[in-house]
PDB file of C-alpha atoms in Angstrom:
ATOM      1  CA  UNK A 270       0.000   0.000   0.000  1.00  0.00           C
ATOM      2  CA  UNK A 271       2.865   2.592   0.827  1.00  0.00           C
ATOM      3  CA  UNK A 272       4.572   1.551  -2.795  1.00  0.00           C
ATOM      4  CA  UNK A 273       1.264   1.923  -4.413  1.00  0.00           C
ATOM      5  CA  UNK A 274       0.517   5.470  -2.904  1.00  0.00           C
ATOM      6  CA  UNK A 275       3.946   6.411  -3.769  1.00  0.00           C
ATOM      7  CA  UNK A 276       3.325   5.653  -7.336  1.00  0.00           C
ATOM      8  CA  UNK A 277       0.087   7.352  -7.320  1.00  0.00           C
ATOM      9  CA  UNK A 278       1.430  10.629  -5.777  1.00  0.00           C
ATOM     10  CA  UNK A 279       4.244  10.608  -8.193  1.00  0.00           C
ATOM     11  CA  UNK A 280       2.729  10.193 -11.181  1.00  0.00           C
ATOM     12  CA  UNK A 281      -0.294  13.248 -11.417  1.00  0.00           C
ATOM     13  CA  UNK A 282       0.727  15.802 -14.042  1.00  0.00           C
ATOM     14  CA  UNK A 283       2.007  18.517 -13.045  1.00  0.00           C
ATOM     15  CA  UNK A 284       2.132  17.148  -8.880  1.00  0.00           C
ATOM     16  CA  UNK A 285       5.046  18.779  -8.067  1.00  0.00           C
ATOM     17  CA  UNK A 286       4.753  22.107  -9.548  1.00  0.00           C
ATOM     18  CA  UNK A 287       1.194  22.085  -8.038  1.00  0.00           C
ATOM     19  CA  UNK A 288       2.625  21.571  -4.321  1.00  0.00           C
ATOM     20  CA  UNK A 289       5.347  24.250  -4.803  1.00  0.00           C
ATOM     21  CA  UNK A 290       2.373  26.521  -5.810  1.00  0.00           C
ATOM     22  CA  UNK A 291       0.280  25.840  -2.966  1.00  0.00           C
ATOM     23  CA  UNK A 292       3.383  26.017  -0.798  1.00  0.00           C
ATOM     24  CA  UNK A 293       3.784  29.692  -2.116  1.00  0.00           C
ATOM     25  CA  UNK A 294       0.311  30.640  -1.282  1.00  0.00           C
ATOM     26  CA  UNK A 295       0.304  30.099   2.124  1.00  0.00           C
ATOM     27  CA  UNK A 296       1.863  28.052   5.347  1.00  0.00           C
ATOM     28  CA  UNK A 297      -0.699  25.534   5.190  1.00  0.00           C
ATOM     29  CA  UNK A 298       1.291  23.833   2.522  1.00  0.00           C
ATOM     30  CA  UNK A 299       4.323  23.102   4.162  1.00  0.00           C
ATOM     31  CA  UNK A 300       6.400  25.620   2.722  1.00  0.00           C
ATOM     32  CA  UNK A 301       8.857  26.855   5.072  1.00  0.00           C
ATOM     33  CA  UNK A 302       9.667  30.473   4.591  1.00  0.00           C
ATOM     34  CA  UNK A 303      12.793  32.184   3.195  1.00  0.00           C
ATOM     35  CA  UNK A 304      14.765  33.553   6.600  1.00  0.00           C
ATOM     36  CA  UNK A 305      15.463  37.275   5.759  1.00  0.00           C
ATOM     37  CA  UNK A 306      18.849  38.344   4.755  1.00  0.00           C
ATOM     38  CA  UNK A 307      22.251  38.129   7.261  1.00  0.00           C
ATOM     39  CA  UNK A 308      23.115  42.123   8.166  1.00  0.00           C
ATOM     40  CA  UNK A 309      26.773  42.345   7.161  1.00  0.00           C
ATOM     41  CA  UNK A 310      29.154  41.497   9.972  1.00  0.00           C
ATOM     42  CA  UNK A 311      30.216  44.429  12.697  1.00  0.00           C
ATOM     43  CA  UNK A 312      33.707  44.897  11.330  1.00  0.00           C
ATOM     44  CA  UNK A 313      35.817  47.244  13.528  1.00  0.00           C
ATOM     45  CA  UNK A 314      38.294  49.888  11.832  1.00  0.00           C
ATOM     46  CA  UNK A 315      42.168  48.482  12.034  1.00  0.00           C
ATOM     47  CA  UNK A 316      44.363  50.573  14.758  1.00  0.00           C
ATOM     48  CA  UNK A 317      48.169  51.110  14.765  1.00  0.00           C
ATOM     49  CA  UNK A 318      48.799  51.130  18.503  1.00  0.00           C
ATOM     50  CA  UNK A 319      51.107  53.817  20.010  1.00  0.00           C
ATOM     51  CA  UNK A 320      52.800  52.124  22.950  1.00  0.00           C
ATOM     52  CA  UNK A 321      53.432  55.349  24.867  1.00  0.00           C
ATOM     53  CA  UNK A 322      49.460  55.804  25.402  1.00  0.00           C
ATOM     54  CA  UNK A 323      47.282  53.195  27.518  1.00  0.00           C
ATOM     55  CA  UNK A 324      46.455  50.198  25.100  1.00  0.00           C
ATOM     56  CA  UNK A 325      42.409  50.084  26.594  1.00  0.00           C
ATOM     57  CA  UNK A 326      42.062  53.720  25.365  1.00  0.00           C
ATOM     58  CA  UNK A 327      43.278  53.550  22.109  1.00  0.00           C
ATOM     59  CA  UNK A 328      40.932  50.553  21.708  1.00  0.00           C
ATOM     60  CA  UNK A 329      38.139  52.225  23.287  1.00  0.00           C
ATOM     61  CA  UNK A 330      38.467  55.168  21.236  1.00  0.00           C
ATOM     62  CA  UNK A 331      38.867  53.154  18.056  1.00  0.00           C
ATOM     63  CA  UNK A 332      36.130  50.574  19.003  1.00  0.00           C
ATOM     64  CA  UNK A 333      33.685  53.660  19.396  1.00  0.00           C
ATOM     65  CA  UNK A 334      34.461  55.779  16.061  1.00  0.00           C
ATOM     66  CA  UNK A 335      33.722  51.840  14.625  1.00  0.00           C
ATOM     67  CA  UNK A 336      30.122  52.041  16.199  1.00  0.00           C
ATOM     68  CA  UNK A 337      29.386  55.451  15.989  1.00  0.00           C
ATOM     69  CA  UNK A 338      30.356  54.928  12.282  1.00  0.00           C
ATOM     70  CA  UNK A 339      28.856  51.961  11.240  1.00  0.00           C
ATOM     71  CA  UNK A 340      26.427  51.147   8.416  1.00  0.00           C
ATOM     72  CA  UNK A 341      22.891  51.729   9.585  1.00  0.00           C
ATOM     73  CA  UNK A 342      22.270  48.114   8.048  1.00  0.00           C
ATOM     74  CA  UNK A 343      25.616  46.030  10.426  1.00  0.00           C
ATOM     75  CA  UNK A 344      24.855  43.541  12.926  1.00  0.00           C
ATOM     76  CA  UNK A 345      24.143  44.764  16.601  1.00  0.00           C
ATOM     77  CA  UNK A 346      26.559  42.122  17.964  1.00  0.00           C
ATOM     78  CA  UNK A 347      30.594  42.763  18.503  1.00  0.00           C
ATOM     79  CA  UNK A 348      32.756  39.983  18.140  1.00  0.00           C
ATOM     80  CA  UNK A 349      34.112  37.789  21.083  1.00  0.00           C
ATOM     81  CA  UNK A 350      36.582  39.495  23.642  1.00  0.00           C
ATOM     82  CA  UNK A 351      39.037  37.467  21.748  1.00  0.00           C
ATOM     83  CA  UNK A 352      38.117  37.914  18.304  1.00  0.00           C
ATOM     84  CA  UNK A 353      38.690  41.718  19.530  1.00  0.00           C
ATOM     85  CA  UNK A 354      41.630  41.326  21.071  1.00  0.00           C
ATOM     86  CA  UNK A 355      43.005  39.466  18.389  1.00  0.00           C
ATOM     87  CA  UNK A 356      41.563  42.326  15.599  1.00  0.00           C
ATOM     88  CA  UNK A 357      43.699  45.063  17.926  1.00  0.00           C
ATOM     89  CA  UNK A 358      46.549  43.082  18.954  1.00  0.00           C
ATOM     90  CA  UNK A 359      46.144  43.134  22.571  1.00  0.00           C
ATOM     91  CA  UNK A 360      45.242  41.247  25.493  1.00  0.00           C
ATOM     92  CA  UNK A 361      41.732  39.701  26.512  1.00  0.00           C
ATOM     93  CA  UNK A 362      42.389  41.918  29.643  1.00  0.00           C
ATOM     94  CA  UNK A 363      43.351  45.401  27.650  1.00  0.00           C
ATOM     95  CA  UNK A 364      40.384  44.362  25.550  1.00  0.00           C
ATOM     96  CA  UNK A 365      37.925  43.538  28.250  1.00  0.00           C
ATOM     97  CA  UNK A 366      39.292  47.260  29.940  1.00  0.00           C
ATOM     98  CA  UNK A 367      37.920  48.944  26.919  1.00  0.00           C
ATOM     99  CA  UNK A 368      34.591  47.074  26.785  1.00  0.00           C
ATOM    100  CA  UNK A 369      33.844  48.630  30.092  1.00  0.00           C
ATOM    101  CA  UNK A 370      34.288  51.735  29.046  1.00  0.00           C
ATOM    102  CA  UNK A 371      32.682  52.043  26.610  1.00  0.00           C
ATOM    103  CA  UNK A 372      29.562  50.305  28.512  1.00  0.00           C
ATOM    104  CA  UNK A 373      29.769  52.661  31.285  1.00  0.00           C
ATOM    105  CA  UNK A 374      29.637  55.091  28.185  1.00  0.00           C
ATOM    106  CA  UNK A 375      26.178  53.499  27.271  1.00  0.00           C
ATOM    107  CA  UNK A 376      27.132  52.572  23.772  1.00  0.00           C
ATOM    108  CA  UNK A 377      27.362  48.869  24.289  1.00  0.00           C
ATOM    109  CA  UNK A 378      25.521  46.385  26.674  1.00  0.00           C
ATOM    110  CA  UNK A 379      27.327  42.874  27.401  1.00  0.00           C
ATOM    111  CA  UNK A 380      25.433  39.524  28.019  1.00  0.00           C
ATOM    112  CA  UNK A 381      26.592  36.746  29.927  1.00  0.00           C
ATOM    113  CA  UNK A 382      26.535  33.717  27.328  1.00  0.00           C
ATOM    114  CA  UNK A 383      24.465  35.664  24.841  1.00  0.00           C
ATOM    115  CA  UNK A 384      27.747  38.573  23.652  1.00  0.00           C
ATOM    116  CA  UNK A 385      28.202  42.009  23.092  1.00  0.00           C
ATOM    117  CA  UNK A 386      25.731  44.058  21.814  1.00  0.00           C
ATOM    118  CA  UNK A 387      25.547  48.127  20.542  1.00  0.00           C
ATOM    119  CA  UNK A 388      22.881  49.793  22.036  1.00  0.00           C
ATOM    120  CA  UNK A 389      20.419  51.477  19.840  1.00  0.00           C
ATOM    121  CA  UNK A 390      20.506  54.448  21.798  1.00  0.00           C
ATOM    122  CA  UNK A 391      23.818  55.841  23.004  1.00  0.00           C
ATOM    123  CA  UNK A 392      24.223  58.533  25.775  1.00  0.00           C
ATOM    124  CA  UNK A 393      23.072  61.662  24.872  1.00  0.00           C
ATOM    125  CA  UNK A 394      25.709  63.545  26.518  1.00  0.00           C
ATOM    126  CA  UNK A 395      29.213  62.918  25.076  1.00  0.00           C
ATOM    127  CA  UNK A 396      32.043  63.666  26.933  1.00  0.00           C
ATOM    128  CA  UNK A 397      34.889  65.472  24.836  1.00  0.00           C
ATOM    129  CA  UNK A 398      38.025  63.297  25.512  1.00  0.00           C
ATOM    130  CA  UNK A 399      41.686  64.152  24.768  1.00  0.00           C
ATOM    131  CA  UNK A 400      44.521  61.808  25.348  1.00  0.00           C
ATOM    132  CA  UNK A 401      46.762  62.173  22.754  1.00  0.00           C
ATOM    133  CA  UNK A 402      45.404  60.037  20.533  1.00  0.00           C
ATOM    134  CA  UNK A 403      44.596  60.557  16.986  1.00  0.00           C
ATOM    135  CA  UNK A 404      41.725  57.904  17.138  1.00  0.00           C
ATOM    136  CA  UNK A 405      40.261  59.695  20.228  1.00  0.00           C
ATOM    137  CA  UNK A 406      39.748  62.685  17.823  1.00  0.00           C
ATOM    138  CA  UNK A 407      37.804  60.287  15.260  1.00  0.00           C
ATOM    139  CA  UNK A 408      35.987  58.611  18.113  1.00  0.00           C
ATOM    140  CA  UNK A 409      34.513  61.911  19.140  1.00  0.00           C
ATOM    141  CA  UNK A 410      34.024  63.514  16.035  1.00  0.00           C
ATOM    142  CA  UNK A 411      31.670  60.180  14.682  1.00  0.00           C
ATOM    143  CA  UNK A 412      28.581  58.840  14.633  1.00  0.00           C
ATOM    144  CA  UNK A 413      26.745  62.514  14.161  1.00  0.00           C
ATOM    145  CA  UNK A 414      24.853  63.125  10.748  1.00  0.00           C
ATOM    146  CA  UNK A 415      26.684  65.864   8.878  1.00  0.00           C
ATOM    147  CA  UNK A 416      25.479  68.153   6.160  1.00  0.00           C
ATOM    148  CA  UNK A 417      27.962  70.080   4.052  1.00  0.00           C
ATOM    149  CA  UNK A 418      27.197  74.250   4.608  1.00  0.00           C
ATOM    150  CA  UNK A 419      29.351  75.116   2.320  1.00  0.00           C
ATOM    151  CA  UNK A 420      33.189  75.129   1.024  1.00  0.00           C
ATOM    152  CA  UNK A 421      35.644  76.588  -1.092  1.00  0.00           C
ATOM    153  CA  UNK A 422      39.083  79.017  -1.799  1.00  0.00           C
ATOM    154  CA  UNK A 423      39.434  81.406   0.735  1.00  0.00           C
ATOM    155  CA  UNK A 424      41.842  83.915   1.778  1.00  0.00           C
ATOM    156  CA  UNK A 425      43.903  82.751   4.975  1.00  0.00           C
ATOM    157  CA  UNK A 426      42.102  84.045   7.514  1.00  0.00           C
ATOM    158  CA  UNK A 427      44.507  86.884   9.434  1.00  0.00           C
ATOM    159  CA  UNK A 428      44.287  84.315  12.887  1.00  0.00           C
ATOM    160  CA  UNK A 429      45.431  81.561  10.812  1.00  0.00           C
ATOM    161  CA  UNK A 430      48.298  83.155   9.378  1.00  0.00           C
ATOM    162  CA  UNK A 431      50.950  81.512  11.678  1.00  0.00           C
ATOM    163  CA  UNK A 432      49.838  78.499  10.397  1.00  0.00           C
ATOM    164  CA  UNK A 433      49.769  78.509   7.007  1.00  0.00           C
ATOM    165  CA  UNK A 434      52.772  80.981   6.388  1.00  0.00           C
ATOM    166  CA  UNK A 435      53.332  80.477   2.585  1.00  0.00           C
ATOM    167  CA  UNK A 436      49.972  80.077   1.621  1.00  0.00           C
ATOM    168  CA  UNK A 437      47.910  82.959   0.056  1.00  0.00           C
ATOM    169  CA  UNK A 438      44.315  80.938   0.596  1.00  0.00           C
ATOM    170  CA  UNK A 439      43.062  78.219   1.951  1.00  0.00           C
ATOM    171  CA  UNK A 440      40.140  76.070   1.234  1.00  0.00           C
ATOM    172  CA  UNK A 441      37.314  76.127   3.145  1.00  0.00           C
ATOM    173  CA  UNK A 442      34.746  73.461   4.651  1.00  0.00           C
ATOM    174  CA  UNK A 443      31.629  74.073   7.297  1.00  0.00           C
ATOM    175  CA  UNK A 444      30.028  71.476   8.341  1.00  0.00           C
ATOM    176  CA  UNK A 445      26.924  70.955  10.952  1.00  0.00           C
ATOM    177  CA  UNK A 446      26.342  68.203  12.919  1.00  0.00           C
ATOM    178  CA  UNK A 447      23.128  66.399  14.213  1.00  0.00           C
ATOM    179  CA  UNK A 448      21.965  64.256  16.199  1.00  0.00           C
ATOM    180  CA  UNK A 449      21.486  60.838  14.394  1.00  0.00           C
ATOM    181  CA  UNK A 450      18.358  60.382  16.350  1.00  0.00           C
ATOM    182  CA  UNK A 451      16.804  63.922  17.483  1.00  0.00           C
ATOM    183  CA  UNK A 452      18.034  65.770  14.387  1.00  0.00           C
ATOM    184  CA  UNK A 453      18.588  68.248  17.205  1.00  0.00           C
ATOM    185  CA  UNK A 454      22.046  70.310  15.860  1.00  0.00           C
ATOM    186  CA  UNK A 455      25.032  69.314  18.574  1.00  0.00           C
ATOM    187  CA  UNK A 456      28.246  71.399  16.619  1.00  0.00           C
ATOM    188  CA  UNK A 457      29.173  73.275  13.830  1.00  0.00           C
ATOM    189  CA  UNK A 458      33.048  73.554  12.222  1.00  0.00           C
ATOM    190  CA  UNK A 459      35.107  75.069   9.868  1.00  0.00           C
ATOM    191  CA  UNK A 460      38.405  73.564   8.849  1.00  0.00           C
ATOM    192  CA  UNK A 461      40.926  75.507   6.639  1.00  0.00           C
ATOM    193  CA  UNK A 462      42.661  73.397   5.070  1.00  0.00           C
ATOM    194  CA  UNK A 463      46.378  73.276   2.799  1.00  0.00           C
ATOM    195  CA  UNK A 464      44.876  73.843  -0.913  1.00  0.00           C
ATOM    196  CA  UNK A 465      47.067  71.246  -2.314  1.00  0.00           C
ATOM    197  CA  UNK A 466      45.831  68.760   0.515  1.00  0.00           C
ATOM    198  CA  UNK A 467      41.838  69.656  -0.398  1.00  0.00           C
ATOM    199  CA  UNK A 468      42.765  68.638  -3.699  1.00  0.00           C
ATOM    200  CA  UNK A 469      42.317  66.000  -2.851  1.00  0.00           C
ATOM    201  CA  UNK A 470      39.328  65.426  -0.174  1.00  0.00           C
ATOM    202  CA  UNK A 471      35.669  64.128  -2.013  1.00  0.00           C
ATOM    203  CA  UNK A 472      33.482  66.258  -0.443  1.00  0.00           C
ATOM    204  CA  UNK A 473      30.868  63.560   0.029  1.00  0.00           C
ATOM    205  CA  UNK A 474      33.794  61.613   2.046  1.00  0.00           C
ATOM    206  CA  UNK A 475      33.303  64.374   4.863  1.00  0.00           C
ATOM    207  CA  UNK A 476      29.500  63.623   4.842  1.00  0.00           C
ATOM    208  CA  UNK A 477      30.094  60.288   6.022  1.00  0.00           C
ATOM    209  CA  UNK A 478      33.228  60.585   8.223  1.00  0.00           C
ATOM    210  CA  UNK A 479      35.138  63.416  10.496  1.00  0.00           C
ATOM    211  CA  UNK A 480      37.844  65.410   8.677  1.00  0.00           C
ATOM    212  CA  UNK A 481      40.542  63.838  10.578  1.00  0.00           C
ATOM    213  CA  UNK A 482      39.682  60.283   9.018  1.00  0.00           C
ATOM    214  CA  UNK A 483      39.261  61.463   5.660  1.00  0.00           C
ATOM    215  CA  UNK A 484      43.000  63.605   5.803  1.00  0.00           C
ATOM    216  CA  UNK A 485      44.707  60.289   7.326  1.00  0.00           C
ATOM    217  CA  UNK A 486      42.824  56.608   6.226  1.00  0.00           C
ATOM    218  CA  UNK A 487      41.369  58.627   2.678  1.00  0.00           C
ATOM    219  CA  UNK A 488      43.623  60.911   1.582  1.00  0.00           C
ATOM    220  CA  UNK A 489      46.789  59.638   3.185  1.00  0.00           C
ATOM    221  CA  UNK A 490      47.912  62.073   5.256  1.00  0.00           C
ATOM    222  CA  UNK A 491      50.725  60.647   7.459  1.00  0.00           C
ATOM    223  CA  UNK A 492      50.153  62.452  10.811  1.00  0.00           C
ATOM    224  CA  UNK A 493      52.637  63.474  13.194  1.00  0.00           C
ATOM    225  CA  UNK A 494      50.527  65.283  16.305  1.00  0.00           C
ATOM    226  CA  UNK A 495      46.984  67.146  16.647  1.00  0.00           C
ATOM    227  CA  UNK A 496      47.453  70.209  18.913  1.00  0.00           C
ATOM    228  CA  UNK A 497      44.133  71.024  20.521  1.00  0.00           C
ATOM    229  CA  UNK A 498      42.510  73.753  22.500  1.00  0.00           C
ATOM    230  CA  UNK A 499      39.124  73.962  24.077  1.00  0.00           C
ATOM    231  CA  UNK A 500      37.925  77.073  25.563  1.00  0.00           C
ATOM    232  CA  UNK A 501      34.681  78.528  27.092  1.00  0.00           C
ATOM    233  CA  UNK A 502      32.806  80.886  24.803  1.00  0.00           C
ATOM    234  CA  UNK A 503      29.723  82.409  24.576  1.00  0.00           C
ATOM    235  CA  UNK A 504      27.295  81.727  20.844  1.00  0.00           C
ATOM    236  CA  UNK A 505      27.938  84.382  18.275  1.00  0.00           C
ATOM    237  CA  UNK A 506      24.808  84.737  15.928  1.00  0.00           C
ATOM    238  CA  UNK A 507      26.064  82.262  13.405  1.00  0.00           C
ATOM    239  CA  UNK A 508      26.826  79.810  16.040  1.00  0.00           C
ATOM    240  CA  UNK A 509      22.782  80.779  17.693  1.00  0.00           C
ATOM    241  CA  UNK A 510      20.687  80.197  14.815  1.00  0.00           C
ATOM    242  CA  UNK A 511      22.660  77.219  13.637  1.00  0.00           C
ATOM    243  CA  UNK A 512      22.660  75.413  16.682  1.00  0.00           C
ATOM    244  CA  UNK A 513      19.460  76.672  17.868  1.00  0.00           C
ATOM    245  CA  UNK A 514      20.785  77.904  20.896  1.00  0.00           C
ATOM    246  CA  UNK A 515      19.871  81.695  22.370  1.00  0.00           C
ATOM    247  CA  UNK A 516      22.798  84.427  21.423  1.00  0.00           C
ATOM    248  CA  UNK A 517      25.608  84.582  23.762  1.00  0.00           C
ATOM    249  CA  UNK A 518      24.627  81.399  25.530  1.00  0.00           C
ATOM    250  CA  UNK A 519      27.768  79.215  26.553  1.00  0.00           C
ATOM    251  CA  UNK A 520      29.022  77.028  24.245  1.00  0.00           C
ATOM    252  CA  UNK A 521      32.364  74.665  23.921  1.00  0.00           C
ATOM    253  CA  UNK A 522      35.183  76.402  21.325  1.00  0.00           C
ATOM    254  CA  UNK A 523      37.362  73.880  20.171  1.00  0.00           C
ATOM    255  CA  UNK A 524      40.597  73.682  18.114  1.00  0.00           C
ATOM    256  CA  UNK A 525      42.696  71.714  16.731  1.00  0.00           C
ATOM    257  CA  UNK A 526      46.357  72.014  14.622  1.00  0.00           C
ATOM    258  CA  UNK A 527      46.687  68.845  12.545  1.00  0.00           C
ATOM    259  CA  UNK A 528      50.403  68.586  11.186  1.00  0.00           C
ATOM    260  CA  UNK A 529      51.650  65.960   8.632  1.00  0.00           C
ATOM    261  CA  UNK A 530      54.938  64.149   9.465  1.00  0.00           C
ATOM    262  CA  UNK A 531      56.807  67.538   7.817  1.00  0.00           C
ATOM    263  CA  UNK A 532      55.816  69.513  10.071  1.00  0.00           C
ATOM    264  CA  UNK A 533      53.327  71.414   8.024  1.00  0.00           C
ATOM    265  CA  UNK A 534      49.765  72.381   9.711  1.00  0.00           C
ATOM    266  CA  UNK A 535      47.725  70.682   7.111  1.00  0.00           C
ATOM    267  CA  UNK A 536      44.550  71.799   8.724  1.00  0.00           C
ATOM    268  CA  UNK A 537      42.639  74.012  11.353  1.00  0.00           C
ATOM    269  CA  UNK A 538      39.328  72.939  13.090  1.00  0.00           C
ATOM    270  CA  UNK A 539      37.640  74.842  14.601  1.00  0.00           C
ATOM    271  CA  UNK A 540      34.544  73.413  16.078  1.00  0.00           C
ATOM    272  CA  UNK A 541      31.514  75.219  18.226  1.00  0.00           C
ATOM    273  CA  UNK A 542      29.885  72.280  20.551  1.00  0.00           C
ATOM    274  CA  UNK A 543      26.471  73.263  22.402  1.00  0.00           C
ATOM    275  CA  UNK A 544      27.387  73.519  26.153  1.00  0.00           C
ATOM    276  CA  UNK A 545      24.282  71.789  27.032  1.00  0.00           C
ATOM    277  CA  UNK A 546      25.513  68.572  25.316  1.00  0.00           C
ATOM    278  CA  UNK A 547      29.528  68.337  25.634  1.00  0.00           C
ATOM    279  CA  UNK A 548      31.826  67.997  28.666  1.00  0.00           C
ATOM    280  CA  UNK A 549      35.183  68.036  28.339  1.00  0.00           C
ATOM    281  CA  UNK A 550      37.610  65.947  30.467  1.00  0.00           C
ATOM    282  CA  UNK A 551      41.364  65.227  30.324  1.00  0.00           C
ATOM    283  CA  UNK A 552      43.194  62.203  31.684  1.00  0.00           C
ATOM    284  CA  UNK A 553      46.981  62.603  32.432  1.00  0.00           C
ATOM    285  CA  UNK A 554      48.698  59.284  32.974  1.00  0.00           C
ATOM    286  CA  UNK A 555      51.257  59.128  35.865  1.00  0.00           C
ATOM    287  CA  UNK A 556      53.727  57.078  33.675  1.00  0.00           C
TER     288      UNK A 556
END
């Protein structure tokens, strides 16, 4: 009876392109469904570690530009401790060091058998962190949507002169930042930069990462130091209306020298953060 029900199912016209239609029309049929796409795989950006800074920073730092900057489509989950570690080329301790920070940051959540996971929603208030580090500057310049205001030749401005000595102009980019989930404007800058360095910059590079990534991993700018400088001002009426703050309100004034490995100031940032948003802290290291 089995053999004979076998034959009989197999030999209808058209039996099996009738079950993979009914199979399409609904669950009844059997039909299991196609499992959505895989998001790519969190990848985190590569780091060349400078041994006189604290290894968990660097890897902090890096680790959060990497999130901040991610596609809006990449998996939620990090890697293992040691698939990090291993990425960075540094202990399971250093690694597990810069984890924490980052959680106490809010920007990550960690499960005990289940991993490592971004959180949708990061801190709203980020802390403006300077340790020497180039990557620290990338860290806290990401994850912020950024439209281009404008940018072009320019004249050196007369309190940029000392920094671009044999230059006649400059060229010019302003950018504003928002909040990737608010909209809600956090900073506006301006960086002058060496003409024959803007040469070569894409302008829609700088819509999807800070100036300082574009100069060194884009345009291969070999980086020597980043002098900054962050100062307490109060909101001019450019700075008011963009960041929707009231006129002469306090605000954070940053800038910062990048120079190339000849010495050269290649460019000048100067970025306006809204005081009720950024704090600023330094760490000195007693070694």
């Amino acid at each position: 009876m089995t053999q004979s029900r076998e034959r009989s199912g197999a030999g209808r016209p058209g039996s099996g392109r009738d079950t993979a239609a009914d199979g399409d029309a609904g669950a009844g049929a059997g039909a299991r469904p196609v499992p959505a796409p895989a998001p790519p795989a969190f990848a985190p950006d590569s780091l060349v570690l400078n041994r006189k800074l604290p290894l968990w920073y660097q890897v902090s730092q890096s680790l959060r530009a990497s999130i901040l900057g991610r596609p809006q489509d990449a998996s939620a989950r990090l890697p293992t401790e040691e698939q990090l570690a291993a990425h960075y080329g540094v202990s399971v301790l250093t690694m597990r060091q810069a984890l924490k920070e980052l959680e106490a940051e809010g920007l990550i959540s960690r499960h005990r058998r289940r991993g490592t996971f971004i959180e949708p929603r990061a801190r709203r208030v980020s802390p403006v962190r300077l340790l020497g580090s180039v990557d620290a500057i990338v860290a806290q310049q990401s994850g912020e949507a950024t439209t281009i205001l404008g940018h072009g030749p320019t004249a050196v401005p007369g309190d940029l002169a000392e920094f671009f000595p044999e230059c006649a102009e400059v060229t010019c980019y302003r950018r504003l930042r928002r909040d990737g989930e608010s909209d809600e404007p956090t900073n506006w800058a301006e960086n002058a930069v060496r003409p024959d360095v803007a040469a070569r910059i894409d302008v829609a590079d700088l819509e999807r990462w800070p100036m300082t990534k574009v100069l060194r991993d884009v345009v291969g700018v070999r980086i020597s130091r980043i002098t900054d400088t962050v100062e307490a001002r109060l909101a001019d009426p450019v700075t008011a209306e963009l960041l929707q703050v009231p006129l002469l309100s306090p605000i954070l004034h940053y800038t910062g020298v990048t120079y190339d490995a000849e010495g050269r100031a290649v460019d000048v940032a100067r970025i306006r953060y809204r005081g009720d948003r950024f704090s600023f802290s330094v760490t000195v290291e007693a070694h």
